């Protein structure tokens, strides 16, 4: 994976090390990124899109690694809510990832070998620090908007807290200001599945030319169930059998849902690094924005002038609406400008990645109002 | 495990083979069981307790294998709802299990080696067939009650459908008349975790003196999350750290929930056979009672005279109340005598195994009314 070409990249020299919350030091630091649209003359139309757990910088168009549409292709492009005719969009791979940004599969300059578990455990704030370095590198002072769902939404919240003056508007979507015990539990299952695979080799598998494919596939299968609602699974699969008219009384994938999950596992292993999976899930588990502000989430957003649009989906049980309400309450307590939209959908957590008309309309409306407030002209 | 002593056992000779729904043949057939209390003179006070996925025949008292209280010790004993001073309680290990009933770890008489995956895939109906053989063996014609939760509840429903004249009353608890796509999905994750472990050896690990401990532990961790509600996890663990005041920025079990789940995995492996886990989860996945009755669940209970008490728990998301309602609707359509109690609890699916006062009172009340209708005298 690490040998594959990845669009654009910003390389920060050793002097510009990323010092992590855990006291680690990442240098040199590469940030893989993509941009869409054009930056306007006064550099006021830049939007940072933050990807979710296993997403990447290929938000729109065709992902060159998978050959499939980018993860937010429904949302990003000419005439779409994140309108590439109006905005300059930046999307970067998170630090700790495996798509061009420095992560555990990168070469550790101290040893000449892949970092593996010697890579520092990063936090959501570390991811955002790296993004801020990229935004600086691109010569942009203030972002017109920072938007993202799930782990991307955590980054949005962190941006608004860490750099309030640099964020004109923010869209945290299907996310939470801290990981719940259940969230941590599911992530831990995934990590244990990876680490249980003898081909994980205590994280040193790349040097030994093996990969913990089975463990990572199990991790993905488990996580994938949490991305969908029970209703969506029932509608899509129910108890339908796969290519057969009667059960085989065996452990074959008799049911379509089994076949689907196995496919999700296998396809994921093709595109994702197992150690990166450990690091990105860990970053989410450590996320507890209020903890950095004396336990008060409201204090994280004190005196903010950022305009917020918080979005949740009714059938999302991974980051339920109650998590979004907690964010909204904290913003309200600080007198922030905040819209909150709970979108009726039976598609579960993944709804933010799918073609949801109400979500698309909400995003378009929020951005247009923010653009008017910002004095952005169409096409400018 | 298979070498350990297990309470009582009924051994059915080769002539009394259990022919399974899948066309398999299990002979000889051993059924490990326990009884509590005394059978009365007219043999009218027998209650069959059906255990859940990884339960066993040790419903009450101390489980000799784990040294811990039996799985329904809160419910079974003198003066408890399943009152051993009034009733004769029978609890047997399911066929396919690993606690004294014939299962994949038993010796296949055809090869002299453990069955492994050559054991026939069994269904809930096969489990109930084996229980009926045991009840015959004990000389009992009619059961005063058949009760159980989760997979045990499926057996209750199957008993009521297959042998309506032998079931005076029935308590299907925290269960469903068919497995949903989400239920199947979680089970498939567990099976894949077991099968991904190289020590599984295509199911032949016992002959090779290894056991797929890591894979089975991951399966258990994943399943365990589904047994608890998000609220219960939050109340019990939240984001509390384990034996430390600050996160370690590592993959150690920083959070109590991680430590708890790891412990659940390790403890489970001590007491359960990996292949049995495959078979019992598969039996649940295949369960779709209506399918055996032309797609009509009501037809499964047509003209039944059994008295039913259906119980669900508000925070059970594995077998939510809607699953119980579907059972109640089918029973109502057939004009059955049915009580339905949805119990307010934030403890999730496992609530039926815990000390829930409303559940205990409900069970006591239902059994006392049924005993009066049956003409059972106290202590008789």
XYZ file of C-alpha atoms in Angstrom:
760
model
C 0.000 0.000 0.000
C 2.630 2.503 0.999
C 4.270 2.079 -2.402
C 1.227 3.323 -4.291
C 1.133 6.820 -5.770
C -1.078 9.279 -3.941
C -2.171 12.562 -5.539
C -0.546 15.621 -3.987
C 1.643 15.625 -0.935
C 3.105 18.239 1.386
C 6.374 17.250 2.983
C 7.367 19.069 6.169
C 11.060 18.847 6.991
C 12.471 17.587 10.243
C 12.554 21.101 11.744
C 8.759 21.238 11.387
C 8.092 18.143 13.456
C 4.594 17.337 14.625
C 4.793 16.987 18.397
C 1.892 14.825 19.505
C -0.357 14.997 22.556
C 1.356 11.870 23.827
C 4.778 13.487 23.605
C 5.770 11.765 20.358
C 7.552 13.487 17.496
C 6.724 12.844 13.850
C 9.400 14.143 11.490
C 9.589 14.358 8.623
C 5.837 14.637 8.167
C 4.089 14.025 4.868
C 0.454 15.003 4.359
C -1.291 13.488 1.366
C -4.074 15.702 0.112
C -6.344 16.563 -2.777
C -7.896 19.865 -3.755
C -10.979 20.533 -5.835
C -12.046 23.874 -7.341
C -10.063 27.104 -7.273
C -8.910 29.291 -4.428
C -10.283 32.810 -4.957
C -8.140 35.940 -4.983
C -8.649 36.840 -1.326
C -8.289 33.230 -0.225
C -11.660 33.279 1.474
C -13.435 30.332 -0.141
C -11.460 27.383 1.212
C -13.313 24.465 2.783
C -11.547 21.675 4.609
C -13.271 18.306 4.383
C -12.305 15.875 7.143
C -12.604 12.195 6.364
C -13.959 9.452 8.612
C -12.110 6.506 10.150
C -11.034 4.699 7.002
C -11.659 7.456 4.502
C -9.000 9.286 2.564
C -8.253 12.469 0.646
C -10.242 11.339 -2.399
C -13.528 12.960 -1.455
C -14.744 13.476 -5.012
C -14.291 12.041 -8.467
C -12.752 8.618 -8.821
C -10.559 7.253 -6.057
C -7.385 6.139 -7.886
C -6.721 3.376 -5.344
C -10.130 1.717 -5.381
C -11.385 2.837 -8.788
C -14.666 3.754 -7.078
C -16.283 7.176 -6.552
C -14.790 9.317 -3.782
C -16.418 8.989 -0.363
C -18.331 12.270 -0.662
C -18.872 12.310 -4.405
C -22.584 12.817 -3.735
C -21.719 16.072 -1.972
C -18.665 17.474 -3.779
C -18.569 18.713 -7.360
C -19.943 21.349 -9.720
C -23.452 22.311 -8.588
C -23.303 19.996 -5.576
C -23.510 21.375 -1.999
C -19.719 21.576 -1.710
C -19.729 23.330 -5.058
C -16.379 23.167 -6.809
C -17.496 26.101 -8.974
C -17.692 28.259 -5.842
C -15.382 26.799 -3.242
C -11.821 25.598 -2.976
C -11.967 22.227 -1.287
C -9.113 20.615 0.556
C -9.161 17.059 1.805
C -6.149 15.475 3.438
C -5.371 12.019 4.701
C -5.101 12.015 8.494
C -1.746 11.590 10.157
C -1.583 7.934 11.210
C -3.388 6.945 8.014
C -2.112 4.917 5.094
C -2.949 6.960 2.031
C -0.001 9.283 1.690
C 0.196 10.878 5.118
C 2.828 9.699 7.548
C 1.596 6.745 9.541
C 2.681 3.418 10.995
C 3.440 1.986 7.539
C 5.818 4.893 6.761
C 9.537 4.485 7.183
C 10.789 5.462 10.608
C 13.858 7.612 9.869
C 15.407 6.417 13.105
C 15.485 2.773 12.004
C 15.008 2.761 8.258
C 12.108 0.342 8.755
C 8.352 0.882 8.899
C 7.287 2.500 12.163
C 4.778 -0.177 13.137
C 3.793 0.358 16.756
C 6.748 2.713 17.226
C 4.622 5.319 15.494
C 3.315 7.704 18.158
C -0.310 7.178 19.163
C -2.020 10.217 17.691
C -5.146 12.029 18.814
C -7.838 13.874 16.928
C -6.042 17.057 17.978
C -2.822 15.768 16.432
C -4.696 15.102 13.195
C -5.998 18.661 13.282
C -2.534 20.070 14.044
C -1.230 18.342 10.926
C -4.129 19.727 8.894
C -3.377 23.212 10.197
C 0.202 22.804 8.976
C -1.164 21.888 5.558
C -3.556 24.850 5.526
C -0.641 27.138 6.436
C 1.412 25.530 3.692
C -1.361 26.343 1.219
C -1.246 29.964 2.371
C -4.741 30.013 3.796
C -5.413 31.929 6.979
C -9.124 31.371 7.507
C -11.184 28.427 6.352
C -14.622 29.311 5.094
C -15.837 25.992 6.423
C -14.588 22.799 8.058
C -16.916 19.867 7.518
C -16.920 16.144 8.099
C -18.830 13.183 9.494
C -18.039 10.628 12.170
C -14.303 10.855 12.992
C -14.296 13.736 10.490
C -16.858 15.486 12.662
C -14.581 15.106 15.662
C -11.895 16.913 13.702
C -14.403 19.658 12.895
C -15.148 20.122 16.589
C -11.438 20.138 17.397
C -10.760 22.747 14.696
C -13.488 24.988 16.100
C -12.056 24.625 19.594
C -8.343 24.881 18.759
C -8.478 27.517 16.015
C -11.747 29.422 16.431
C -10.448 32.457 14.538
C -9.552 30.301 11.536
C -12.957 28.644 11.135
C -15.751 30.794 9.704
C -18.265 27.969 9.701
C -18.311 24.362 10.813
C -20.373 21.271 10.077
C -19.908 18.418 12.552
C -22.006 15.571 11.182
C -23.062 12.257 12.743
C -20.451 12.636 15.422
C -19.807 13.065 19.140
C -17.665 15.245 21.365
C -16.432 12.122 23.124
C -16.382 8.403 22.529
C -18.824 6.380 24.604
C -18.014 3.093 26.341
C -19.886 1.272 23.581
C -17.887 3.103 20.881
C -14.626 2.213 22.626
C -15.811 -1.373 23.057
C -16.496 -1.896 19.369
C -13.128 -0.355 18.474
C -11.378 -2.591 20.970
C -13.003 -5.647 19.379
C -11.568 -4.555 16.044
C -8.111 -3.998 17.461
C -8.123 -7.339 19.247
C -9.192 -9.038 16.010
C -6.163 -7.521 14.237
C -3.771 -8.298 17.059
C -5.088 -11.884 17.356
C -3.943 -12.575 13.809
C -0.488 -14.218 13.992
C 0.379 -12.426 10.751
C 0.174 -9.145 12.627
C 3.605 -10.024 14.080
C 3.396 -7.470 16.893
C 2.946 -4.813 14.234
C 6.087 -5.686 12.235
C 4.304 -7.542 9.419
C 5.479 -5.252 6.630
C 9.096 -6.199 7.223
C 8.116 -9.843 7.154
C 6.099 -9.550 3.945
C 2.884 -10.774 5.513
C -0.298 -8.954 6.455
C -2.929 -9.720 9.098
C -5.646 -9.952 6.482
C -8.020 -12.256 8.304
C -7.920 -10.270 11.527
C -8.412 -6.965 9.758
C -11.322 -8.404 7.762
C -13.031 -9.523 10.969
C -12.479 -6.056 12.446
C -14.118 -4.483 9.415
C -17.071 -6.876 9.435
C -17.758 -6.073 13.066
C -17.477 -2.320 12.516
C -19.546 -2.423 9.360
C -22.607 -3.692 11.218
C -22.427 -0.609 13.444
C -22.502 1.693 10.409
C -25.918 0.457 9.355
C -29.246 0.459 11.133
C -31.138 -2.702 11.908
C -33.922 -1.400 9.661
C -31.528 -0.871 6.744
C -30.105 -4.363 7.155
C -33.580 -5.806 7.336
C -34.742 -3.950 4.235
C -31.625 -4.728 2.227
C -30.995 -8.309 3.311
C -33.538 -9.600 5.806
C -33.184 -13.372 5.811
C -32.677 -13.620 2.060
C -30.506 -16.501 0.954
C -27.492 -16.122 -1.297
C -27.692 -17.916 -4.669
C -29.694 -20.788 -3.245
C -33.296 -21.692 -2.561
C -32.796 -23.518 0.732
C -30.273 -23.390 3.564
C -27.335 -25.744 3.177
C -27.064 -26.630 6.884
C -23.422 -25.653 6.840
C -21.191 -22.704 7.633
C -21.257 -21.433 4.065
C -22.556 -17.918 3.556
C -26.161 -19.080 3.157
C -27.538 -15.652 3.962
C -26.941 -12.568 1.820
C -25.951 -10.595 4.913
C -23.120 -13.067 5.542
C -21.884 -12.806 1.995
C -22.114 -9.024 2.135
C -20.128 -8.764 5.372
C -17.467 -11.181 4.156
C -17.116 -9.090 1.013
C -16.799 -5.902 3.087
C -14.002 -7.514 5.061
C -12.065 -8.724 2.039
C -12.470 -5.461 0.112
C -11.309 -3.428 3.086
C -8.115 -5.419 3.498
C -7.252 -4.563 -0.097
C -7.169 -0.868 0.617
C -6.261 -0.370 4.257
C -3.294 -0.939 6.510
C -3.903 -2.919 9.697
C -1.698 -0.786 11.927
C -3.342 2.385 10.638
C -6.630 0.824 11.685
C -5.286 0.481 15.209
C -4.130 4.105 15.276
C -7.236 5.751 13.852
C -9.579 3.804 16.130
C -7.377 4.727 19.095
C -7.518 8.403 18.184
C -11.322 8.241 18.296
C -11.328 6.457 21.646
C -9.119 9.111 23.189
C -11.365 11.901 21.898
C -13.043 13.751 24.748
C -13.059 17.414 23.839
C -14.479 18.618 27.153
C -11.644 16.924 29.051
C -9.206 19.421 27.532
C -11.361 22.275 28.862
C -11.760 21.335 32.495
C -14.613 18.964 31.737
C -16.784 21.675 30.172
C -17.648 21.274 26.516
C -19.173 24.765 26.551
C -15.779 26.161 27.517
C -14.261 24.527 24.415
C -16.412 26.858 22.331
C -16.350 29.929 24.589
C -16.830 33.232 22.719
C -16.713 31.450 19.376
C -17.849 33.409 16.330
C -17.931 30.309 14.141
C -21.322 29.481 12.588
C -22.240 25.863 13.281
C -24.548 23.404 11.608
C -24.801 20.185 13.623
C -26.376 17.233 11.816
C -27.521 13.850 13.094
C -29.518 10.993 11.602
C -32.418 9.345 13.410
C -31.257 5.739 12.893
C -27.566 6.331 13.678
C -26.951 4.246 16.800
C -23.160 4.597 16.699
C -23.291 8.373 17.213
C -26.940 8.875 18.108
C -28.756 12.191 18.070
C -28.182 12.509 21.816
C -24.469 12.940 21.068
C -25.263 15.785 18.659
C -27.627 17.373 21.175
C -24.816 17.458 23.731
C -22.735 19.427 21.227
C -25.628 21.782 20.492
C -26.253 22.389 24.192
C -22.602 23.291 24.706
C -22.677 25.655 21.734
C -25.893 27.246 22.953
C -24.386 27.701 26.398
C -21.616 29.716 24.778
C -24.061 31.786 22.747
C -22.769 30.378 19.477
C -24.620 30.627 16.187
C -25.847 27.083 15.713
C -28.337 25.244 13.562
C -29.223 21.701 14.494
C -30.828 19.338 12.031
C -31.831 15.781 12.872
C -32.485 14.055 9.579
C -35.053 11.293 9.343
C -33.305 8.353 7.753
C -33.319 4.610 8.299
C -29.833 4.198 6.806
C -27.928 4.350 10.085
C -24.585 6.024 10.670
C -23.518 5.694 7.032
C -26.389 7.968 5.983
C -23.971 10.905 5.824
C -22.088 9.155 3.019
C -25.184 8.291 1.009
C -27.501 10.228 -1.204
C -29.839 11.672 1.434
C -31.873 14.497 -0.145
C -32.620 16.257 3.148
C -28.966 16.151 4.143
C -27.894 17.485 0.776
C -30.459 20.300 0.996
C -29.412 21.124 4.562
C -25.744 21.337 3.629
C -26.464 23.469 0.577
C -28.617 25.861 2.559
C -26.160 26.237 5.414
C -23.222 26.885 3.077
C -25.164 29.390 0.963
C -26.193 31.348 4.051
C -22.645 31.256 5.375
C -21.300 32.338 1.979
C -23.662 35.309 1.996
C -22.563 36.230 5.508
C -18.949 35.885 4.457
C -19.547 38.042 1.376
C -18.515 35.292 -1.022
C -19.742 35.857 -4.520
C -20.694 32.938 -6.739
C -17.742 31.927 -8.859
C -15.502 34.343 -7.001
C -13.476 -29.569 28.348
C -15.118 -32.753 27.153
C -13.181 -34.675 29.789
C -14.776 -32.812 32.669
C -17.503 -34.457 34.745
C -21.001 -33.161 34.108
C -23.870 -33.807 36.514
C -26.466 -36.220 35.176
C -26.582 -37.599 31.691
C -29.063 -39.538 29.592
C -27.511 -41.720 26.930
C -29.695 -42.741 24.023
C -28.469 -45.792 22.138
C -27.809 -45.911 18.422
C -31.357 -47.132 17.695
C -32.688 -43.869 19.138
C -30.752 -41.610 16.804
C -31.577 -37.935 16.558
C -32.275 -37.237 12.891
C -31.690 -33.545 12.288
C -33.511 -31.036 10.112
C -30.481 -31.031 7.837
C -30.673 -34.799 7.352
C -27.859 -35.624 9.776
C -27.957 -38.451 12.270
C -26.606 -38.156 15.799
C -26.156 -41.522 17.482
C -25.460 -42.330 20.161
C -26.865 -39.188 21.740
C -25.967 -38.003 25.218
C -27.960 -35.274 26.938
C -26.356 -33.665 29.959
C -28.936 -32.328 32.373
C -29.649 -31.219 35.906
C -32.840 -31.382 37.902
C -33.887 -29.315 40.887
C -36.798 -30.004 43.244
C -39.036 -33.087 43.232
C -41.395 -34.461 40.657
C -44.853 -34.779 42.230
C -46.913 -37.945 42.236
C -48.959 -37.151 39.138
C -45.927 -35.808 37.307
C -47.631 -32.490 36.677
C -45.131 -30.032 38.168
C -42.215 -30.330 35.737
C -40.707 -27.175 34.249
C -38.140 -27.250 31.471
C -35.667 -24.379 31.544
C -33.972 -23.710 28.209
C -30.567 -22.088 28.305
C -29.242 -19.336 26.072
C -26.414 -19.486 23.520
C -23.520 -20.290 25.804
C -25.472 -21.354 28.869
C -25.623 -24.838 30.262
C -27.655 -27.174 32.458
C -26.437 -25.529 35.674
C -29.308 -23.088 36.063
C -29.148 -22.896 39.845
C -26.722 -23.376 42.686
C -23.027 -23.411 41.917
C -21.865 -24.276 38.429
C -19.232 -26.990 38.996
C -17.277 -25.980 35.909
C -16.962 -22.259 36.600
C -17.429 -22.265 40.386
C -19.872 -19.376 39.904
C -23.619 -19.248 40.529
C -25.786 -20.900 37.901
C -27.083 -18.664 35.117
C -30.583 -18.384 36.584
C -29.713 -18.633 40.253
C -31.656 -15.402 40.822
C -34.781 -17.178 39.532
C -34.431 -20.802 40.591
C -34.467 -22.098 44.168
C -36.610 -22.387 47.284
C -39.006 -19.438 47.420
C -37.763 -18.050 44.112
C -40.091 -17.738 41.098
C -39.042 -21.140 39.770
C -39.627 -22.489 43.232
C -37.827 -25.762 43.883
C -40.208 -26.368 46.795
C -43.113 -26.483 44.333
C -41.769 -27.445 40.952
C -39.523 -30.080 39.423
C -37.068 -28.222 37.245
C -35.181 -29.772 34.363
C -32.395 -28.020 32.525
C -30.405 -29.744 29.802
C -27.417 -28.789 27.741
C -28.425 -28.287 24.090
C -27.365 -30.793 21.478
C -24.340 -29.251 19.747
C -23.161 -27.834 23.085
C -20.066 -28.717 25.056
C -21.303 -29.398 28.576
C -22.231 -33.045 28.469
C -24.595 -33.195 25.513
C -23.331 -34.601 22.231
C -21.703 -31.908 20.149
C -18.765 -31.239 17.841
C -16.235 -31.990 20.592
C -17.777 -35.446 21.185
C -16.247 -38.524 19.631
C -17.675 -39.376 16.242
C -18.311 -43.132 16.459
C -17.647 -43.414 12.742
C -14.051 -42.202 13.052
C -13.127 -42.487 16.711
C -12.098 -38.809 16.614
C -13.944 -35.660 17.682
C -16.699 -34.758 15.231
C -15.464 -31.224 14.547
C -17.335 -29.872 11.523
C -18.548 -33.372 10.691
C -21.098 -32.881 13.427
C -24.453 -32.183 11.768
C -25.536 -28.537 11.772
C -28.411 -28.546 14.231
C -31.435 -26.274 14.435
C -33.478 -24.988 17.344
C -35.994 -27.693 16.439
C -33.280 -30.332 16.712
C -32.387 -29.012 20.165
C -36.046 -29.295 21.146
C -36.310 -32.815 19.693
C -33.425 -33.866 21.902
C -35.068 -32.234 24.924
C -38.299 -34.096 24.156
C -36.338 -37.362 24.182
C -35.007 -36.415 27.612
C -38.466 -35.504 28.904
C -39.751 -38.866 27.651
C -36.820 -40.551 29.313
C -37.798 -38.890 32.595
C -41.309 -40.260 32.180
C -42.982 -36.885 31.872
C -45.842 -36.469 29.446
C -46.793 -32.821 29.931
C -44.536 -30.004 31.036
C -46.155 -27.539 33.385
C -43.988 -24.841 31.849
C -41.207 -24.350 29.344
C -39.228 -21.169 29.948
C -36.069 -19.525 28.686
C -34.513 -16.345 27.371
C -32.720 -15.491 24.145
C -31.887 -18.761 22.332
C -33.722 -20.399 25.238
C -36.797 -18.412 24.260
C -36.536 -19.741 20.711
C -36.652 -23.247 22.139
C -39.739 -22.276 24.154
C -41.473 -21.102 20.971
C -40.435 -24.261 19.152
C -41.748 -26.444 21.986
C -45.091 -24.656 21.900
C -45.286 -25.111 18.146
C -43.994 -28.695 17.892
C -45.588 -30.190 21.001
C -48.535 -27.967 21.951
C -50.256 -30.726 23.936
C -47.143 -31.237 26.060
C -46.737 -27.594 27.116
C -49.195 -26.264 29.686
C -47.556 -22.862 29.887
C -44.678 -21.134 28.143
C -42.423 -18.164 28.832
C -40.437 -16.955 25.824
C -38.226 -14.164 27.170
C -36.087 -11.566 25.381
C -36.306 -13.532 22.183
C -37.531 -13.561 18.599
C -39.388 -15.945 16.306
C -36.679 -15.415 13.694
C -33.175 -14.051 13.528
C -32.822 -10.639 11.905
C -30.121 -9.695 9.416
C -28.330 -7.814 12.203
C -28.494 -10.861 14.495
C -27.078 -13.069 11.749
C -24.422 -10.452 11.000
C -23.122 -10.336 14.557
C -23.072 -14.143 14.705
C -21.193 -14.320 11.427
C -18.563 -11.916 12.795
C -18.068 -14.277 15.719
C -17.782 -17.327 13.496
C -15.326 -15.616 11.185
C -13.247 -14.574 14.197
C -13.028 -18.235 15.275
C -12.322 -19.512 11.772
C -9.674 -16.816 11.192
C -7.623 -18.231 14.057
C -5.025 -20.596 12.580
C -5.375 -22.729 15.701
C -8.912 -23.538 14.625
C -7.356 -25.982 12.103
C -10.526 -26.279 10.027
C -12.276 -27.468 13.158
C -9.828 -30.302 13.963
C -7.984 -28.497 16.751
C -8.806 -31.028 19.485
C -6.876 -33.752 17.665
C -3.946 -31.400 17.344
C -3.979 -30.330 20.995
C -4.480 -26.647 20.215
C -7.489 -24.379 20.606
C -8.467 -21.209 18.745
C -8.453 -19.189 21.936
C -7.744 -15.790 20.471
C -10.409 -16.062 17.799
C -13.016 -17.314 20.244
C -12.152 -14.524 22.677
C -12.691 -11.912 19.949
C -16.021 -13.552 19.069
C -17.100 -13.330 22.684
C -16.003 -9.704 23.069
C -18.010 -8.713 20.015
C -21.088 -10.619 21.170
C -20.811 -9.325 24.707
C -21.290 -5.724 23.603
C -24.606 -6.721 22.061
C -25.803 -8.181 25.354
C -25.577 -4.829 27.123
C -27.247 -1.523 26.429
C -25.324 1.624 25.645
C -26.798 3.126 28.833
C -25.592 0.215 30.958
C -22.109 0.455 29.475
C -22.072 4.180 30.059
C -23.238 3.861 33.655
C -20.876 1.015 34.468
C -17.779 2.145 32.576
C -18.245 5.417 30.731
C -14.746 6.646 29.903
C -13.258 5.572 33.226
C -9.609 4.605 33.077
C -8.266 1.315 34.375
C -5.759 1.573 37.253
C -4.277 4.810 35.948
C -4.926 8.523 36.185
C -4.089 9.457 32.594
C -4.162 7.720 29.230
C -0.929 5.986 28.282
C -1.115 6.816 24.557
C -0.716 3.165 23.737
C -2.801 0.121 22.915
C -2.927 -1.030 26.516
C -6.359 -1.406 28.065
C -6.451 2.213 29.256
C -10.223 2.183 29.564
C -12.129 -0.022 31.983
C -14.449 -1.112 29.183
C -11.454 -2.511 27.289
C -10.233 -4.402 30.308
C -13.722 -5.714 30.965
C -14.204 -6.979 27.413
C -10.767 -8.596 27.319
C -11.609 -10.373 30.560
C -14.937 -11.546 29.136
C -13.100 -13.009 26.160
C -10.477 -14.816 28.211
C -12.971 -16.156 30.760
C -15.238 -17.468 28.015
C -12.469 -19.415 26.329
C -11.895 -21.240 29.608
C -15.374 -22.683 29.624
C -16.552 -23.005 26.051
C -15.666 -24.979 22.958
C -15.043 -23.013 19.761
C -16.817 -25.423 17.441
C -19.840 -25.514 19.734
C -19.901 -21.727 19.400
C -20.155 -22.119 15.641
C -22.991 -24.624 15.949
C -25.131 -22.805 18.492
C -24.862 -19.472 16.659
C -25.772 -21.257 13.430
C -28.840 -22.797 15.020
C -30.050 -19.320 15.992
C -29.434 -17.945 12.502
C -31.488 -20.702 10.940
C -34.366 -20.090 13.328
C -37.441 -18.798 11.518
C -40.441 -20.470 13.060
C -42.958 -19.028 10.603
C -41.029 -20.506 7.670
C -41.976 -23.995 8.869
C -45.653 -22.985 8.794
C -46.017 -21.542 5.319
C -44.647 -18.172 6.410
C -47.365 -17.651 9.033
C -46.247 -17.418 12.630
C -49.899 -17.485 13.719
C -50.233 -20.886 12.090
C -47.355 -22.179 14.247
C -49.598 -21.621 17.272
C -52.966 -22.494 15.736
C -55.543 -23.790 18.268
C -52.925 -23.807 21.016
C -54.186 -24.174 24.574
C -50.813 -23.258 26.067
C -50.801 -20.198 28.330
C -48.088 -17.775 27.263
C -46.208 -15.030 29.025
C -44.011 -13.087 26.592
C -41.405 -10.827 28.172
C -39.158 -8.178 26.643
C -36.871 -5.506 28.085
C -36.930 -1.896 26.919
C -33.173 -1.562 26.379
C -32.652 -4.932 24.676
C -31.471 -4.037 21.175
C -30.443 -7.584 20.226
C -34.016 -8.906 20.498
C -35.976 -5.691 20.835
C -39.550 -5.437 22.036
C -40.730 -5.344 18.417
C -39.607 -8.988 18.115
C -41.715 -9.902 21.139
C -44.667 -7.954 19.789
C -44.519 -10.007 16.595
C -44.827 -13.156 18.715
C -47.719 -11.676 20.698
C -49.558 -10.654 17.527
C -49.236 -14.182 16.159
C -50.501 -15.647 19.419
C -53.393 -13.208 19.531
C -54.297 -14.081 15.950
C -54.654 -17.694 17.064
C -56.746 -16.739 20.069
C -54.100 -17.949 22.494
C -54.010 -17.033 26.151
C -51.136 -14.576 26.255
C -49.732 -12.012 28.652
C -47.155 -9.600 27.349
C -44.879 -7.666 29.672
C -42.328 -5.160 28.494
C -40.052 -4.509 31.431
C -38.427 -1.127 31.892
C -34.714 -1.788 32.282
C -31.542 -0.139 31.057
C -29.534 -3.359 31.363
C -29.956 -4.502 27.771
C -30.462 -8.044 26.569
C -28.748 -9.566 29.603
C -31.463 -8.141 31.868
C -33.205 -11.535 31.866
C -30.167 -13.040 33.608
C -29.886 -10.309 36.235
C -31.782 -9.478 39.372
C -34.646 -7.467 37.860
C -37.424 -7.119 40.475
C -40.205 -6.530 37.930
C -39.126 -9.553 35.915
C -38.954 -11.711 39.026
C -42.425 -10.540 40.106
C -43.831 -11.119 36.613
C -42.485 -14.652 36.460
C -43.727 -15.472 39.935
C -47.189 -14.124 39.173
C -47.499 -15.934 35.860
C -46.386 -19.266 37.316
C -48.673 -18.969 40.343
C -51.681 -18.256 38.134
C -50.742 -21.135 35.831
C -50.268 -23.434 38.835
C -53.737 -22.539 40.083
C -55.205 -23.218 36.648
C -53.335 -26.509 36.529
C -54.588 -27.433 39.999
C -51.068 -27.689 41.413
C -51.001 -27.451 45.175
C -48.103 -25.807 46.966
C -45.528 -28.401 47.931
C -47.458 -31.079 46.054
